[in-house]
Every structure is written in C-alpha cells, then in structure tokens.
Coordinates of C-alpha atoms and ligand atoms in Angstrom, one line a residue:
M1 CA 1.1 -29.1 -70.2
N2 CA 1.7 -32.8 -69.8
C3 CA 1.0 -34.1 -73.3
K4 CA 4.2 -34.2 -75.5
Q5 CA 2.4 -35.5 -78.7
P6 CA 3.1 -33.6 -82.0
K7 CA 1.0 -30.5 -82.1
K8 CA -0.7 -31.3 -85.4
S9 CA -2.6 -34.4 -84.2
P10 CA -5.8 -33.9 -82.2
L11 CA -5.4 -33.9 -78.5
L12 CA -8.4 -36.1 -78.1
E13 CA -10.0 -38.5 -80.6
V14 CA -13.1 -40.5 -79.8
C15 CA -14.1 -43.3 -82.1
D16 CA -17.4 -45.2 -82.0
L17 CA -17.7 -44.9 -78.3
Q18 CA -20.6 -46.7 -76.5
T19 CA -21.5 -46.4 -72.8
W20 CA -24.5 -48.5 -72.0
F21 CA -25.9 -49.1 -68.5
P22 CA -27.5 -52.5 -67.8
I23 CA -31.1 -52.7 -66.5
K24 CA -31.3 -55.4 -63.8
R25 CA -34.5 -57.1 -62.8
G26 CA -35.6 -59.9 -60.4
I27 CA -34.0 -61.4 -57.3
M28 CA -31.2 -62.8 -59.5
A29 CA -30.6 -59.3 -60.9
R30 CA -30.7 -60.5 -64.5
T31 CA -29.8 -58.0 -67.2
V32 CA -33.0 -57.4 -69.1
G33 CA -31.9 -54.5 -71.3
Y34 CA -29.6 -51.5 -71.5
V35 CA -29.8 -47.8 -71.3
R36 CA -27.9 -46.6 -74.3
A37 CA -26.6 -43.4 -72.8
V38 CA -23.8 -43.0 -75.4
D39 CA -24.3 -44.9 -78.6
I40 CA -21.5 -44.9 -81.2
V41 CA -20.1 -41.4 -80.8
S42 CA -17.0 -40.1 -82.6
L43 CA -15.5 -36.7 -82.2
H44 CA -12.1 -34.9 -81.8
I45 CA -10.7 -31.9 -79.9
N46 CA -7.6 -30.1 -81.0
R47 CA -5.2 -28.3 -78.7
G48 CA -6.4 -24.9 -77.5
E49 CA -9.8 -25.7 -78.9
T50 CA -13.2 -25.7 -77.2
L51 CA -15.8 -28.2 -78.5
G52 CA -19.3 -27.3 -77.3
L53 CA -21.6 -30.3 -76.7
V54 CA -25.2 -29.4 -76.6
G55 CA -28.5 -31.1 -76.2
E56 CA -31.5 -31.5 -73.9
S57 CA -31.1 -32.9 -70.4
G58 CA -30.8 -36.7 -70.5
C59 CA -29.3 -36.9 -74.1
G60 CA -26.1 -38.4 -72.8
K61 CA -23.7 -35.5 -72.9
S62 CA -22.6 -35.7 -69.3
T63 CA -22.2 -39.5 -69.5
L64 CA -20.0 -38.9 -72.6
G65 CA -17.8 -36.4 -70.6
R66 CA -17.6 -38.8 -67.6
T67 CA -16.7 -41.7 -69.9
L68 CA -13.8 -39.8 -71.3
L69 CA -12.4 -39.3 -67.8
G70 CA -13.0 -43.0 -66.9
L71 CA -15.7 -42.1 -64.4
E72 CA -18.1 -44.3 -66.4
K73 CA -17.1 -47.5 -68.1
A74 CA -17.1 -47.6 -71.9
R75 CA -18.7 -50.6 -73.5
R76 CA -16.7 -50.4 -76.7
G77 CA -14.9 -47.9 -78.9
K78 CA -11.6 -45.9 -78.6
I79 CA -10.6 -42.9 -76.6
L80 CA -7.3 -41.7 -77.9
F81 CA -5.8 -39.0 -75.7
C82 CA -2.4 -37.8 -76.4
G83 CA -2.0 -40.7 -78.9
K84 CA -2.9 -43.4 -76.3
N85 CA -6.1 -45.4 -76.2
L86 CA -7.3 -44.9 -72.6
L87 CA -9.4 -48.0 -72.8
E88 CA -6.3 -50.2 -73.1
L89 CA -4.1 -48.6 -70.4
N90 CA -3.4 -50.3 -67.1
R91 CA -4.3 -48.6 -63.8
R92 CA -0.8 -47.1 -63.3
E93 CA -0.7 -45.6 -66.8
L94 CA -4.3 -44.3 -66.5
R95 CA -3.5 -42.6 -63.2
E96 CA -0.5 -40.9 -64.8
I97 CA -2.5 -39.7 -67.8
R98 CA -5.4 -38.5 -65.7
K99 CA -3.3 -35.6 -64.5
S100 CA -3.8 -34.1 -68.0
M101 CA -7.6 -34.5 -67.9
Q102 CA -9.7 -32.7 -65.4
I103 CA -13.4 -31.9 -64.9
I104 CA -15.4 -29.0 -63.6
F105 CA -18.8 -30.0 -62.3
Q106 CA -22.1 -28.3 -62.6
D107 CA -22.8 -27.7 -58.9
P108 CA -19.9 -25.8 -57.4
L109 CA -21.0 -26.5 -53.8
T110 CA -21.4 -30.3 -53.9
A111 CA -18.2 -30.6 -55.9
L112 CA -16.2 -29.3 -52.9
N113 CA -15.7 -31.2 -49.6
P114 CA -17.3 -28.9 -46.9
K115 CA -14.8 -30.3 -44.3
M116 CA -11.7 -29.3 -46.3
N117 CA -10.4 -25.8 -46.4
I118 CA -9.4 -24.2 -49.8
I119 CA -5.7 -24.8 -49.5
D120 CA -6.3 -28.5 -49.0
I121 CA -8.9 -28.7 -51.8
I122 CA -6.8 -27.0 -54.5
T123 CA -3.5 -28.6 -53.6
E124 CA -4.9 -32.1 -53.1
G125 CA -3.8 -33.3 -56.6
L126 CA -0.4 -31.7 -56.3
V127 CA 0.2 -33.6 -53.0
E128 CA -1.2 -36.8 -54.5
F129 CA 1.2 -36.7 -57.4
R130 CA 4.1 -35.3 -55.3
L131 CA 4.4 -32.1 -57.4
I132 CA 4.8 -29.6 -54.6
Q133 CA 7.9 -27.5 -55.1
G134 CA 8.2 -24.8 -52.4
T135 CA 5.3 -24.7 -50.0
R136 CA 1.6 -25.7 -50.5
E137 CA 0.7 -22.2 -49.4
D138 CA 2.7 -20.7 -52.4
H139 CA 0.9 -23.1 -54.9
A140 CA -2.5 -22.3 -53.4
K141 CA -1.9 -18.6 -53.5
R142 CA -0.8 -18.7 -57.1
L143 CA -3.9 -20.7 -58.1
M144 CA -6.2 -18.3 -56.2
N145 CA -4.6 -15.4 -58.1
E146 CA -5.0 -17.2 -61.4
V147 CA -8.8 -17.5 -60.9
G148 CA -9.2 -14.0 -59.5
L149 CA -9.8 -14.8 -55.9
D150 CA -8.2 -13.3 -52.8
E151 CA -5.0 -15.3 -52.0
E152 CA -5.5 -14.7 -48.2
A153 CA -8.7 -16.7 -48.3
I154 CA -7.0 -20.1 -48.6
Y155 CA -7.7 -21.1 -45.0
R156 CA -11.5 -20.5 -45.4
Y157 CA -14.1 -23.2 -46.1
P158 CA -16.4 -23.6 -49.2
H159 CA -19.5 -22.4 -47.4
E160 CA -17.9 -19.0 -46.8
F161 CA -17.9 -18.2 -50.6
S162 CA -20.6 -17.2 -53.1
G163 CA -21.6 -19.6 -55.9
G164 CA -19.4 -17.8 -58.5
Q165 CA -16.4 -17.9 -56.1
R166 CA -16.9 -21.6 -55.4
Q167 CA -16.9 -22.3 -59.1
R168 CA -13.6 -20.4 -59.4
I169 CA -12.2 -22.7 -56.6
N170 CA -13.3 -25.7 -58.7
I171 CA -11.5 -24.1 -61.7
A172 CA -8.4 -23.6 -59.5
R173 CA -8.5 -27.2 -58.5
A174 CA -8.9 -28.4 -62.1
L175 CA -5.9 -26.1 -63.1
S176 CA -3.6 -27.3 -60.4
L177 CA -2.1 -30.2 -62.3
R178 CA -1.6 -28.1 -65.5
P179 CA -4.0 -30.3 -67.5
D180 CA -4.3 -30.3 -71.3
L181 CA -8.0 -31.0 -71.4
I182 CA -10.8 -29.9 -69.1
V183 CA -14.3 -31.3 -69.3
C184 CA -16.6 -28.5 -68.3
D185 CA -19.9 -30.1 -67.4
E186 CA -22.6 -27.4 -67.3
P187 CA -20.1 -25.2 -65.4
V188 CA -22.3 -22.1 -65.3
S189 CA -25.9 -23.4 -65.3
A190 CA -26.1 -23.4 -61.4
L191 CA -24.9 -19.8 -61.2
D192 CA -26.7 -16.4 -61.3
V193 CA -26.9 -15.0 -64.8
S194 CA -24.9 -12.0 -63.6
V195 CA -22.0 -14.3 -62.6
Q196 CA -22.1 -16.6 -65.6
A197 CA -20.4 -14.2 -68.0
Q198 CA -17.6 -13.6 -65.5
V199 CA -16.9 -17.4 -65.2
I200 CA -17.1 -17.8 -69.0
N201 CA -14.6 -15.0 -69.5
L202 CA -12.3 -16.6 -66.9
L203 CA -12.4 -19.9 -68.7
M204 CA -11.6 -18.3 -72.0
D205 CA -8.7 -16.3 -70.5
L206 CA -7.2 -19.5 -69.0
R207 CA -7.7 -21.4 -72.3
D208 CA -5.8 -18.8 -74.2
R209 CA -3.1 -18.4 -71.5
Y210 CA -2.4 -22.1 -71.1
N211 CA -3.5 -23.4 -74.5
L212 CA -6.1 -25.6 -72.8
S213 CA -8.7 -27.6 -74.6
Y214 CA -12.3 -27.8 -73.3
L215 CA -15.2 -30.1 -73.9
F216 CA -17.8 -27.6 -72.9
I217 CA -21.1 -29.4 -72.1
S218 CA -24.3 -27.3 -71.8
H219 CA -28.0 -27.3 -72.6
N220 CA -27.7 -23.6 -73.1
L221 CA -26.9 -22.8 -76.8
S222 CA -26.2 -19.1 -76.3
V223 CA -23.6 -19.9 -73.6
V224 CA -21.9 -22.5 -75.9
S225 CA -21.9 -20.2 -78.9
N226 CA -19.9 -17.6 -76.9
I227 CA -17.1 -20.0 -75.9
A228 CA -16.9 -22.9 -78.4
H229 CA -14.9 -23.0 -81.6
R230 CA -16.9 -26.0 -82.8
M231 CA -20.1 -27.6 -81.7
A232 CA -21.6 -31.0 -81.6
V233 CA -25.3 -31.5 -81.1
M234 CA -26.4 -34.7 -79.3
Y235 CA -29.7 -36.4 -79.2
L236 CA -30.6 -39.7 -77.5
G237 CA -26.9 -40.8 -77.2
K238 CA -25.8 -39.9 -80.7
I239 CA -24.2 -36.9 -82.4
V240 CA -26.7 -35.6 -85.0
E241 CA -24.8 -32.5 -86.2
Y242 CA -21.4 -31.0 -85.8
G243 CA -19.3 -28.2 -87.2
P244 CA -17.8 -24.7 -86.6
T245 CA -20.0 -22.8 -84.2
G246 CA -20.7 -19.9 -86.5
D247 CA -21.8 -22.3 -89.3
I248 CA -24.1 -24.2 -87.0
I249 CA -25.7 -21.1 -85.6
K250 CA -26.2 -19.4 -89.0
N251 CA -27.0 -22.5 -91.0
P252 CA -28.3 -25.3 -88.8
M253 CA -29.2 -28.4 -90.9
H254 CA -30.7 -31.0 -88.6
P255 CA -34.3 -30.3 -87.5
Y256 CA -33.3 -30.8 -83.9
T257 CA -30.6 -28.2 -84.1
K258 CA -33.0 -25.8 -85.7
A259 CA -35.5 -26.3 -82.8
L260 CA -32.7 -25.8 -80.2
I261 CA -31.6 -22.6 -81.9
N262 CA -35.2 -21.4 -82.3
A263 CA -35.8 -21.9 -78.5
V264 CA -33.0 -19.5 -77.5
P265 CA -34.8 -16.3 -76.2
K266 CA -34.4 -13.3 -78.5
P267 CA -34.9 -9.6 -77.9
D268 CA -38.5 -8.4 -78.5
S269 CA -37.8 -6.9 -82.0
E270 CA -36.0 -10.1 -83.1
E271 CA -38.8 -12.2 -81.6
A272 CA -41.4 -10.4 -83.7
K273 CA -39.4 -11.1 -86.8
H274 CA -39.1 -14.8 -86.0
K275 CA -42.6 -15.4 -84.7
S276 CA -43.9 -17.0 -87.9
K277 CA -40.9 -19.5 -88.0
R278 CA -41.2 -20.7 -84.4
I279 CA -40.4 -24.5 -84.2
I280 CA -42.0 -26.4 -81.3
L281 CA -40.6 -29.8 -80.4
N282 CA -43.3 -32.4 -80.0
G283 CA -43.4 -34.5 -76.8
E284 CA -40.5 -35.7 -74.7
M285 CA -37.3 -37.4 -75.6
P286 CA -37.9 -41.2 -75.8
S287 CA -36.2 -43.5 -73.3
P288 CA -32.6 -44.4 -74.3
S289 CA -33.4 -48.0 -73.2
T290 CA -35.9 -48.3 -76.1
P291 CA -34.7 -45.9 -78.8
P292 CA -37.1 -45.5 -81.8
S293 CA -36.2 -47.4 -85.0
G294 CA -34.6 -45.6 -88.0
C295 CA -33.8 -42.0 -87.2
T296 CA -34.2 -41.8 -83.4
F297 CA -35.6 -38.2 -83.7
H298 CA -38.5 -39.2 -86.0
T299 CA -41.0 -39.3 -83.2
R300 CA -40.6 -35.6 -82.7
C301 CA -39.5 -34.4 -86.1
M302 CA -41.9 -32.1 -88.0
E303 CA -40.2 -33.1 -91.3
A304 CA -40.2 -36.9 -90.8
M305 CA -40.7 -39.0 -93.9
N306 CA -41.4 -42.8 -94.2
I307 CA -37.8 -43.6 -94.7
C308 CA -37.0 -41.9 -91.3
R309 CA -38.9 -44.6 -89.4
E310 CA -37.1 -47.5 -91.2
K311 CA -33.6 -46.5 -91.9
A312 CA -31.0 -44.7 -89.7
P313 CA -29.5 -41.8 -91.6
Q314 CA -25.8 -41.8 -92.7
E315 CA -23.4 -38.9 -92.1
V316 CA -23.6 -36.2 -94.8
K317 CA -20.5 -33.9 -94.8
S318 CA -20.0 -30.5 -96.4
G319 CA -16.5 -29.2 -95.5
K320 CA -16.2 -29.2 -91.7
H321 CA -20.0 -29.4 -91.2
G322 CA -21.6 -32.8 -90.8
V323 CA -25.2 -33.9 -90.2
W324 CA -27.2 -37.2 -89.9
C325 CA -30.5 -36.6 -91.6
H326 CA -32.4 -38.0 -94.6
L327 CA -33.3 -34.5 -95.8
Y328 CA -29.7 -34.2 -97.2
Ligands
SF4_1 FE1 -36.3 -35.7 -89.2 FE2 -36.0 -37.7 -90.9 FE3 -34.1 -35.9 -90.6 FE4 -34.6 -37.7 -88.7 S1 -33.8 -38.2 -90.7 S2 -34.2 -35.5 -88.5 S3 -36.8 -37.8 -88.8 S4 -36.1 -35.6 -91.4

C-alpha cells in the first residue's frame, strides 16, 4: 500500500476525461480529424473495490485504462489518484506514483519478455525503485507463492509455462510493488475457459488480502458480474450506464446494456424462457472519428425516437444507478 490518503475518499476519481487521437493526412501530415476514443468520461473507484468496465471491442475501454496509467495522453480532464491530479504532475512525481498503479494485459505471452527469466521479470520493478530488501530470490519466491506458482521455477523462461501460469506471472509482476490500483485489461479473455475461473479467483483473493482496487476491463459480462462490485457500460467512448453490478444485471436501463446482457449465453431451459425477448443489435458500432449526432447509440437502438437523433441525453440518476437515455 503506497497511498496514504484518508480512507473515505475514492482512490481514483476521473472527471470529464478525453483521449482523442489525431488523424493525419497528406505529405505535411495535417490533422484532418480526431478519433474520439474516450470522450468525456467520469468515474471513481474506492479502495478495495472492483469497477467492471464493459462494452464491445473498440468502444474505448482499453484506451481509458491506458490513459489512467499514462500510457496514452489525455486531451483534457482530470485523473485524481490518491488526491493528486496525474495530468499536472512532473515526470519525477509521476514515476513515484506509478508504483501504486499497475496493469495486467490481455495476452500473457506478449506481455512477458521472452529473453528474461521469471526472477528478472517479477523483480524488475523492485530493482528499478531500489526496494529490494534481502535477496531478489527471496522476493521472487514470495511473489511466486502469492500467485500459486512453484517457487523453484524462478529461473525458467516464459515459454516454459502454460497460458494460465503466464498470466499468474503477470499478476506477480503487477503485485511486486504493492500497488493500490491494478488495471486488469481483459486478463482472462486469452485463456482457456477452464483456467479463467482460477485466475478470477486468484484476483479476488489478492484483492481481499491486500485491499486492492481493480478497474476490470472486459467484453464478457458474465466474467465481470462475478468479480465487480460496480459496473460501467461504455459505448463509443462514453459511459452510458453505471451502478452496482447486481442492479445493472437485474434491472438494466439503457437499451445497449439490455442487449449486452441478452447476448450472454444461457442454459437451454433459461434460453427457452427468454427466446421471445431476444434483443439483436443492428449493424456495427459507428466510427469514433465521426460519431452520430444526439445519442451516439441511436443508429442501432430499437427504441430510438426523434429526439435521440438531435439531442444528447443527460445523466438520469436513481440512487447509485445512473443512465444516459431519453427513455428516462
Ligand atoms: Fe436509444 Fe434514444 Fe435511449 Fe439513445 S437515447 S439509447 S437512441 S432510446
């Protein structure tokens, strides 16, 4: 635990965050437009809490996670972590605070340097920040034990492990600096279904043991509903609905959330019950460089009205559940 902020305030608070990528054209590489990957997003994460971020591929959820860690440049907004706005810190201050924010990537193999052995991989951060007390071997063995791997394997290389074991190594590396927040970017989607539950259980155990906070990014709603306390649903760079996970699953309000929940495969008996209510999303997600006017979901929404094409909906809040839709 690195953050010493009072426990009552959120660990992370994001206000009106925008991450746009310029589209360059011509020999002068003139900027002719922007891909609005993250477009005015606000959210918060408390200590020990998991916020699930769901949406289709390309909706901007990974870009949002990467922006929080400074891996992408924010255009405007605020990222308050541990009470400090990360977008106003200098390089030295940022480097220091990054110890408390780590990431677990989707593909466990490409996230590991194949030329480095496990002891080097999982103690790299400790060496960088001069946090080794005792020997590197002791630290590496402790981390291997924490993620349920054989401590004697620290001199092996990534290709000698299975996919699930490699993701455990990534988790060990993320844990090494005792972070407060971990961005889990689709951490189980590249794994066999049989291994996914084990990795999710490990993440939940570690969260409870170390009071970690997670931003858990996934396109798989059933995975997120198992681990997240709260959920935010993202479409075309914007949050369209958020709230406690149970509320969202039982009582989704936004037509997009309803379609995502409806798309989760159900057992045959349940499937028969829900057949008449099946919601099919029309077409593809529009390009984030030319988002539709009004509600950006109107081109695919079965309940779209005239106002939806003209005016962007405002947030409607009921307790801890919020939605952006003209139906409410
Ligand atoms: Fe559908 Fe209109 Fe609601 Fe957008 S605002 S989700 S188009 S009903």
